[in-house]
Coordinates of C-alpha atoms and ligand atoms in Angstrom, one line a residue:
M209 CA 19.0 -48.0 26.3
S210 CA 20.7 -47.3 23.2
A211 CA 19.2 -47.2 19.6
P212 CA 20.2 -47.6 16.0
L213 CA 21.6 -44.0 15.2
A214 CA 21.8 -42.5 11.4
R215 CA 24.9 -40.6 10.0
P216 CA 24.6 -37.6 11.5
S217 CA 24.5 -35.7 8.5
I218 CA 20.9 -37.1 7.9
L219 CA 19.4 -35.4 11.1
S220 CA 20.1 -32.1 9.3
I221 CA 17.6 -32.8 6.6
E222 CA 14.1 -31.7 6.9
A223 CA 11.5 -34.0 5.3
Y224 CA 10.6 -32.9 1.8
A225 CA 7.1 -31.3 2.3
P226 CA 4.7 -32.2 -1.0
G227 CA 1.9 -29.8 -1.9
E228 CA -1.2 -30.1 0.4
S229 CA -4.4 -31.5 -0.6
K230 CA -6.8 -30.8 2.4
V231 CA -8.1 -28.0 3.5
P232 CA -10.2 -28.9 6.6
G233 CA -14.2 -28.3 6.6
V234 CA -14.0 -27.1 2.8
N235 CA -15.4 -29.7 0.3
R236 CA -14.4 -29.0 -3.3
I237 CA -10.6 -28.8 -3.0
I238 CA -8.4 -27.3 -5.9
K239 CA -5.0 -28.6 -6.0
L240 CA -2.2 -25.8 -7.4
S241 CA 0.5 -26.8 -5.3
S242 CA 2.7 -29.3 -7.1
N243 CA 2.8 -28.4 -10.6
E244 CA 0.8 -31.4 -12.1
G245 CA -0.6 -30.1 -15.3
A246 CA -3.9 -28.7 -16.0
F247 CA -5.1 -31.4 -17.9
G248 CA -4.7 -34.7 -15.7
P249 CA -3.2 -37.4 -17.4
P250 CA -3.3 -38.4 -21.3
P251 CA -6.6 -40.4 -22.2
A252 CA -4.2 -43.0 -24.3
A253 CA -2.2 -43.1 -21.3
M254 CA -5.3 -43.7 -18.7
Q255 CA -6.3 -46.5 -21.6
A256 CA -2.8 -48.3 -21.7
F257 CA -2.4 -48.3 -17.8
I258 CA -6.2 -50.1 -17.7
T259 CA -5.1 -52.4 -20.0
T260 CA -2.0 -53.6 -18.1
A261 CA -4.1 -54.8 -15.4
T262 CA -4.5 -58.3 -16.5
E263 CA -0.1 -58.6 -16.2
L264 CA 0.2 -57.2 -13.0
H265 CA 1.9 -60.4 -11.9
R266 CA 4.6 -60.2 -14.5
Y267 CA 7.8 -58.3 -13.8
P268 CA 8.4 -54.8 -16.0
D269 CA 10.9 -54.8 -18.5
G270 CA 13.8 -53.8 -16.5
G271 CA 15.4 -51.9 -19.1
S272 CA 11.9 -49.7 -20.2
T273 CA 13.0 -50.8 -23.6
K274 CA 10.0 -49.5 -25.1
L275 CA 9.9 -46.5 -23.0
R276 CA 13.7 -45.4 -23.8
D277 CA 13.0 -46.4 -27.6
A278 CA 10.2 -44.1 -27.8
I279 CA 11.7 -41.4 -25.9
G280 CA 14.7 -41.6 -28.3
A281 CA 12.3 -41.3 -31.3
R282 CA 10.5 -38.0 -29.9
F283 CA 13.2 -36.2 -28.8
G284 CA 15.9 -37.1 -31.4
L285 CA 18.2 -39.0 -28.6
D286 CA 20.1 -42.2 -28.3
P287 CA 18.2 -44.6 -26.6
A288 CA 21.4 -46.0 -25.1
R289 CA 22.1 -43.6 -23.1
I290 CA 18.6 -42.6 -21.6
I291 CA 17.9 -44.4 -17.9
C292 CA 14.2 -44.3 -17.1
G293 CA 13.4 -43.9 -13.4
A294 CA 10.5 -43.8 -10.8
G295 CA 10.3 -40.2 -11.2
S296 CA 13.1 -38.0 -11.7
D297 CA 14.0 -37.7 -8.1
E298 CA 15.0 -41.6 -8.3
L299 CA 17.7 -40.5 -10.9
L300 CA 18.8 -37.5 -8.7
L301 CA 19.3 -39.8 -5.8
H302 CA 21.2 -42.0 -7.9
L303 CA 23.6 -39.4 -9.3
I304 CA 24.1 -37.7 -6.3
M305 CA 24.5 -40.8 -3.6
A306 CA 27.0 -42.3 -6.5
F307 CA 28.9 -38.7 -7.3
G308 CA 28.7 -37.1 -3.9
G309 CA 30.0 -38.6 -0.1
E310 CA 31.2 -37.9 2.7
G311 CA 34.0 -35.1 2.4
T312 CA 32.6 -33.9 -0.9
E313 CA 30.4 -30.9 -1.6
L314 CA 27.4 -30.6 -3.6
V315 CA 26.6 -26.5 -5.1
M316 CA 23.2 -25.1 -5.9
S317 CA 21.5 -22.0 -6.1
A318 CA 19.9 -20.4 -3.5
H319 CA 16.3 -20.9 -4.5
G320 CA 16.8 -24.1 -6.4
F321 CA 15.0 -27.2 -6.2
V322 CA 14.9 -28.5 -2.6
M323 CA 15.4 -32.0 -3.5
Y324 CA 19.2 -31.1 -4.3
D325 CA 19.7 -30.1 -0.8
I326 CA 18.0 -33.0 0.6
T327 CA 19.6 -35.8 -1.1
G328 CA 23.1 -34.4 -0.7
R329 CA 22.9 -34.3 2.6
Y330 CA 22.0 -38.2 2.4
A331 CA 24.9 -38.7 0.6
G332 CA 26.9 -37.1 3.2
C333 CA 27.5 -33.8 0.5
Q334 CA 28.2 -30.4 2.1
V335 CA 25.6 -28.4 0.0
I336 CA 26.6 -25.2 -1.0
K337 CA 24.0 -22.7 -1.7
V338 CA 25.0 -19.9 -3.9
P339 CA 23.0 -16.7 -3.6
E340 CA 20.8 -15.5 -6.6
R341 CA 20.5 -12.3 -8.4
N342 CA 17.5 -10.9 -8.9
L343 CA 16.1 -14.7 -8.6
L344 CA 18.1 -16.1 -11.0
A345 CA 21.2 -18.4 -10.6
D346 CA 24.4 -16.5 -10.8
V347 CA 26.8 -18.4 -12.9
D348 CA 29.8 -16.4 -11.9
A349 CA 28.8 -16.6 -8.4
M350 CA 28.4 -20.8 -8.7
L351 CA 31.7 -21.2 -10.4
A352 CA 33.2 -18.8 -7.7
A353 CA 31.3 -21.0 -4.8
V354 CA 33.2 -24.4 -6.7
G355 CA 36.0 -25.5 -4.7
P356 CA 38.9 -28.8 -4.8
R357 CA 36.0 -30.7 -2.8
T358 CA 33.0 -30.0 -5.3
K359 CA 32.0 -33.0 -6.7
L360 CA 28.6 -32.1 -8.4
V361 CA 26.7 -28.6 -9.5
C362 CA 22.8 -29.1 -9.7
L363 CA 20.4 -26.9 -11.6
A364 CA 17.4 -26.5 -12.3
N365 CA 16.1 -24.8 -15.8
P366 CA 13.6 -24.1 -16.0
N367 CA 13.6 -23.2 -12.1
N368 CA 11.5 -24.4 -9.5
P369 CA 10.3 -22.3 -7.8
T370 CA 11.4 -19.5 -9.3
G371 CA 10.2 -20.0 -13.1
A372 CA 13.6 -18.4 -14.4
L373 CA 15.6 -19.7 -17.2
L374 CA 18.9 -19.5 -17.7
P375 CA 19.8 -18.7 -21.4
R376 CA 21.6 -21.4 -23.6
A377 CA 25.0 -19.3 -23.0
E378 CA 25.0 -19.0 -19.6
V379 CA 24.4 -23.2 -19.0
Q380 CA 27.3 -23.4 -21.3
R381 CA 29.4 -20.8 -19.3
L382 CA 28.5 -22.8 -16.2
R383 CA 29.8 -25.9 -17.9
A384 CA 32.8 -24.3 -19.8
G385 CA 34.0 -23.2 -16.2
L386 CA 33.7 -26.4 -14.2
R387 CA 36.4 -28.8 -14.0
D388 CA 36.0 -31.8 -16.0
D389 CA 35.7 -33.8 -12.9
V390 CA 32.6 -31.9 -11.7
L391 CA 29.6 -33.2 -12.8
L392 CA 26.8 -31.1 -14.0
V393 CA 23.0 -32.1 -13.3
L394 CA 20.8 -30.1 -15.5
D395 CA 17.1 -30.5 -14.4
A396 CA 15.0 -30.2 -17.0
A397 CA 11.5 -30.6 -15.3
Y398 CA 9.8 -27.9 -17.1
A399 CA 11.3 -28.5 -20.7
E400 CA 8.5 -29.2 -22.7
Y401 CA 6.6 -25.5 -21.0
V402 CA 9.2 -23.6 -22.6
T403 CA 9.2 -21.4 -25.2
D404 CA 11.9 -19.0 -25.6
A405 CA 14.0 -20.0 -28.4
D406 CA 17.1 -19.3 -26.5
Y407 CA 16.7 -22.4 -24.5
D408 CA 18.7 -26.0 -24.8
A409 CA 17.3 -28.3 -21.8
G410 CA 20.5 -29.9 -22.0
A411 CA 21.0 -32.5 -24.4
T412 CA 23.8 -30.4 -26.3
L413 CA 26.2 -30.4 -23.6
V414 CA 25.0 -34.6 -22.5
D415 CA 26.4 -35.0 -26.0
A416 CA 29.9 -32.9 -26.3
G417 CA 31.6 -34.5 -23.0
T418 CA 31.7 -37.4 -20.4
N419 CA 30.4 -35.2 -17.1
T420 CA 26.7 -33.4 -18.0
V421 CA 23.3 -35.2 -17.4
M422 CA 19.7 -34.0 -18.5
T423 CA 17.0 -35.2 -16.1
R424 CA 13.6 -34.9 -17.4
T425 CA 10.0 -36.3 -16.0
F426 CA 6.6 -37.5 -16.8
S427 CA 4.8 -35.8 -13.6
K428 CA 4.3 -32.0 -15.5
I429 CA 3.5 -31.2 -18.7
F430 CA 2.4 -35.1 -19.4
G431 CA 0.3 -35.4 -15.8
M432 CA 1.8 -38.5 -14.6
G433 CA 3.0 -37.6 -11.1
G434 CA 0.7 -40.3 -9.6
L435 CA 2.8 -43.3 -11.8
R436 CA 6.8 -41.9 -11.1
V437 CA 8.3 -42.0 -14.4
G438 CA 10.9 -39.8 -15.1
W439 CA 13.9 -39.9 -17.5
A440 CA 17.9 -38.9 -17.8
Y441 CA 20.0 -38.3 -20.9
L442 CA 23.7 -39.2 -19.9
P443 CA 26.7 -39.6 -21.2
A444 CA 27.8 -43.3 -21.4
N445 CA 30.2 -43.6 -18.6
I446 CA 27.6 -42.0 -16.2
A447 CA 25.1 -44.4 -17.7
D448 CA 27.1 -47.5 -16.8
I449 CA 27.6 -46.1 -13.0
V450 CA 23.1 -45.4 -12.9
N451 CA 22.8 -48.9 -14.1
R452 CA 24.9 -50.4 -11.5
V453 CA 23.1 -48.9 -8.7
R454 CA 19.3 -48.4 -9.9
G455 CA 16.8 -50.8 -8.7
P456 CA 16.5 -53.5 -11.2
F457 CA 12.9 -53.3 -11.9
N458 CA 13.0 -49.3 -11.0
V459 CA 9.7 -48.2 -13.4
N460 CA 6.9 -50.2 -12.9
L461 CA 5.1 -52.1 -15.9
P462 CA 1.8 -49.8 -15.9
A463 CA 3.9 -47.1 -15.4
Q464 CA 6.2 -48.1 -18.7
A465 CA 3.3 -48.8 -20.6
A466 CA 1.5 -45.5 -19.8
A467 CA 4.1 -43.4 -20.3
V468 CA 4.9 -44.8 -24.1
A469 CA 1.0 -44.1 -24.2
A470 CA 1.5 -40.2 -23.1
L471 CA 4.1 -39.7 -25.9
A472 CA 1.8 -40.8 -28.6
E473 CA -1.3 -38.7 -27.5
P474 CA -1.8 -36.1 -30.1
G475 CA -1.3 -33.0 -29.9
W476 CA -1.2 -33.3 -25.9
V477 CA 1.8 -30.8 -25.4
E478 CA 1.1 -28.7 -28.1
R479 CA -2.1 -28.4 -26.4
S480 CA -0.7 -28.0 -23.1
V481 CA 2.0 -25.2 -23.9
A482 CA -0.7 -22.8 -25.1
H483 CA -3.1 -23.1 -22.5
N484 CA 0.0 -22.5 -20.2
A485 CA 1.5 -19.5 -21.9
E486 CA -2.2 -18.2 -22.0
W487 CA -3.6 -18.7 -18.7
R488 CA 0.3 -18.0 -17.1
G489 CA 0.1 -14.9 -18.6
K490 CA -3.4 -14.1 -17.6
L491 CA -3.1 -15.1 -14.0
G492 CA 0.2 -13.3 -13.8
G493 CA -1.5 -10.1 -15.3
A494 CA -4.6 -10.2 -12.9
L495 CA -2.2 -10.4 -10.2
E496 CA -0.2 -7.7 -11.1
A497 CA -3.3 -5.7 -11.4
M498 CA -3.7 -6.0 -7.8
G499 CA -0.4 -4.8 -6.9
V500 CA 1.3 -8.7 -6.7
K501 CA 4.5 -8.9 -7.9
V502 CA 4.8 -11.8 -10.4
W503 CA 8.1 -13.0 -11.4
P504 CA 9.0 -14.3 -14.7
S505 CA 8.2 -18.0 -15.5
H506 CA 9.3 -20.2 -18.3
G507 CA 7.1 -23.4 -16.2
N508 CA 3.4 -24.3 -15.5
F509 CA 3.5 -22.1 -12.4
I510 CA 4.2 -18.5 -11.3
L511 CA 5.7 -17.0 -8.1
A512 CA 3.7 -14.3 -6.9
D513 CA 5.7 -12.3 -4.5
F514 CA 3.7 -10.6 -1.8
A515 CA 6.2 -8.4 -0.7
T516 CA 5.9 -9.3 3.4
A517 CA 5.8 -13.3 4.6
E518 CA 2.7 -11.7 6.5
R519 CA 0.5 -10.8 3.4
A520 CA 1.4 -13.8 1.7
K521 CA 0.2 -16.0 4.8
A522 CA -3.0 -13.5 4.6
A523 CA -3.7 -14.4 0.6
D524 CA -2.7 -18.1 1.6
A525 CA -5.3 -17.8 4.1
A526 CA -8.1 -16.5 1.4
L527 CA -7.3 -19.3 -1.1
R528 CA -7.7 -21.9 1.3
G529 CA -11.2 -20.6 2.6
R530 CA -12.3 -21.0 -1.2
G531 CA -10.3 -24.8 -1.3
L532 CA -7.8 -23.3 -3.5
I533 CA -4.3 -24.5 -2.5
V534 CA -1.2 -23.3 -3.5
R535 CA 2.6 -23.6 -2.1
A536 CA 4.1 -21.6 0.9
M537 CA 7.7 -20.8 0.4
A538 CA 9.1 -20.9 3.3
A539 CA 11.5 -24.0 2.7
Y540 CA 12.9 -22.0 -0.2
D541 CA 13.6 -19.2 1.7
L542 CA 11.0 -16.8 -0.3
P543 CA 8.5 -16.5 2.8
H544 CA 6.8 -13.7 1.3
C545 CA 6.1 -15.6 -1.9
L546 CA 3.6 -18.3 -3.0
R547 CA 4.0 -20.8 -6.0
I548 CA 0.7 -20.9 -8.1
T549 CA 0.5 -23.6 -10.4
I550 CA -1.6 -22.8 -13.5
G551 CA -4.6 -25.3 -13.5
T552 CA -7.7 -24.8 -15.8
A553 CA -9.3 -21.4 -16.9
E554 CA -12.0 -21.8 -14.3
E555 CA -9.1 -22.5 -11.9
C556 CA -7.1 -19.9 -12.4
Q557 CA -10.3 -17.6 -12.4
L558 CA -10.6 -18.9 -9.1
V559 CA -7.6 -17.7 -7.7
T560 CA -8.6 -14.0 -9.4
D561 CA -11.5 -14.1 -7.8
A562 CA -10.4 -15.2 -4.6
L563 CA -7.8 -12.4 -4.2
Q564 CA -10.2 -9.8 -5.3
A565 CA -12.9 -10.8 -2.6
D566 CA -10.6 -11.0 0.3
A567 CA -9.0 -7.6 0.9
A568 CA -7.9 -8.7 4.2
W569 CA -4.3 -9.9 2.5
R570 CA -3.7 -6.3 1.4
A571 CA -3.3 -5.2 4.9
G572 CA -1.0 -8.1 6.3
G573 CA 1.7 -6.2 7.8
A574 CA 3.4 -3.3 5.9
V575 CA 4.5 -3.1 2.4
Ligands
LIG267 C1 8.7 -32.0 -10.0 C2 10.0 -31.9 -10.2 C3 11.0 -32.7 -10.1 C4 10.7 -34.0 -9.6 O1 10.0 -34.9 -10.5 P1 9.5 -36.4 -10.4 O2 9.7 -37.1 -11.7 O3 8.0 -36.7 -10.2 O4 10.2 -36.9 -9.4 C5 12.4 -32.8 -10.4 N1 12.9 -31.3 -10.7 C6 11.9 -30.6 -10.5 C7 12.5 -29.0 -10.6 C8 10.7 -30.5 -9.8 O5 9.9 -29.3 -10.1

């Protein structure tokens, strides 16, 4: 008997493991494993979602016109060069499939977002993971890793899961050092959370050439991961390619309506940024006071470094015992770390309390 065989490169892919949401035997679960935002969806987005119920028999606007106009107005960008997608993951997929392929290379940093690896292999690319320096993407090493077959360089800035931010000048230096025919994908899923003045999410480089793309999402600060809405800002030549291959109705009707409403919710981003900065600092400080290293983060999560995989596992178990689900980091080659989403004040406090109450994790393995 023989069965259909997928292309060999696909068998090298480990399926993406989403943040978990259940612990057997625990009633109250607090999910801090997917960076979903501390406040749930914006109320105006929920209302808009409900309002679309009577229109569900209609196909959505295939061009996401109102949403692109609203994004353009909000961020000062040309709507004609914005493309919306079913999450930014969908847009990353099209970019990597369209520009990668067998015989090409995709370059990313060693602890970069795992979807570049998965999608790159799907496209048939050889994925090159470049060592970082102190958990920060190393521009010189990335440029040195680029060869004649390199078609794509993918960089999350801020990076998930490390939280690291590459300053504006370093991103510019990366672009300047790449050949013009290499597509640079700047994934700015956490852009709204950044308070550092020395940051450009990518729009300047998109406008400056024909070969840089910025991706963004409604899944993080706008709390709409369940609806799947992301967007990209692209040079016209790259937008033309993605518009040829994307699904004609890729962003569904309630999602478009809710995202437009989310952008109009007064004070949502400001309140989220302020809460995040306050509790990222408080939670990080509490962990450091317990002897856990916390890597500097510019997103709505922290990377807690327990020094050994055994201690990280034991800490994870202590948290789980109280229904607190965080993200294990073995898939990112950081088995000694846990990534913890900044939740509400109470949720952050519960994380601290759990680790203070259960001393067992401290003994888990030698430090
Ligand atoms: C969450 C995340 C995404 C994916 O977001 P969606 O828009 O929900 O597909 C992309 N990149 C990074 C770095 C992320 O953390």
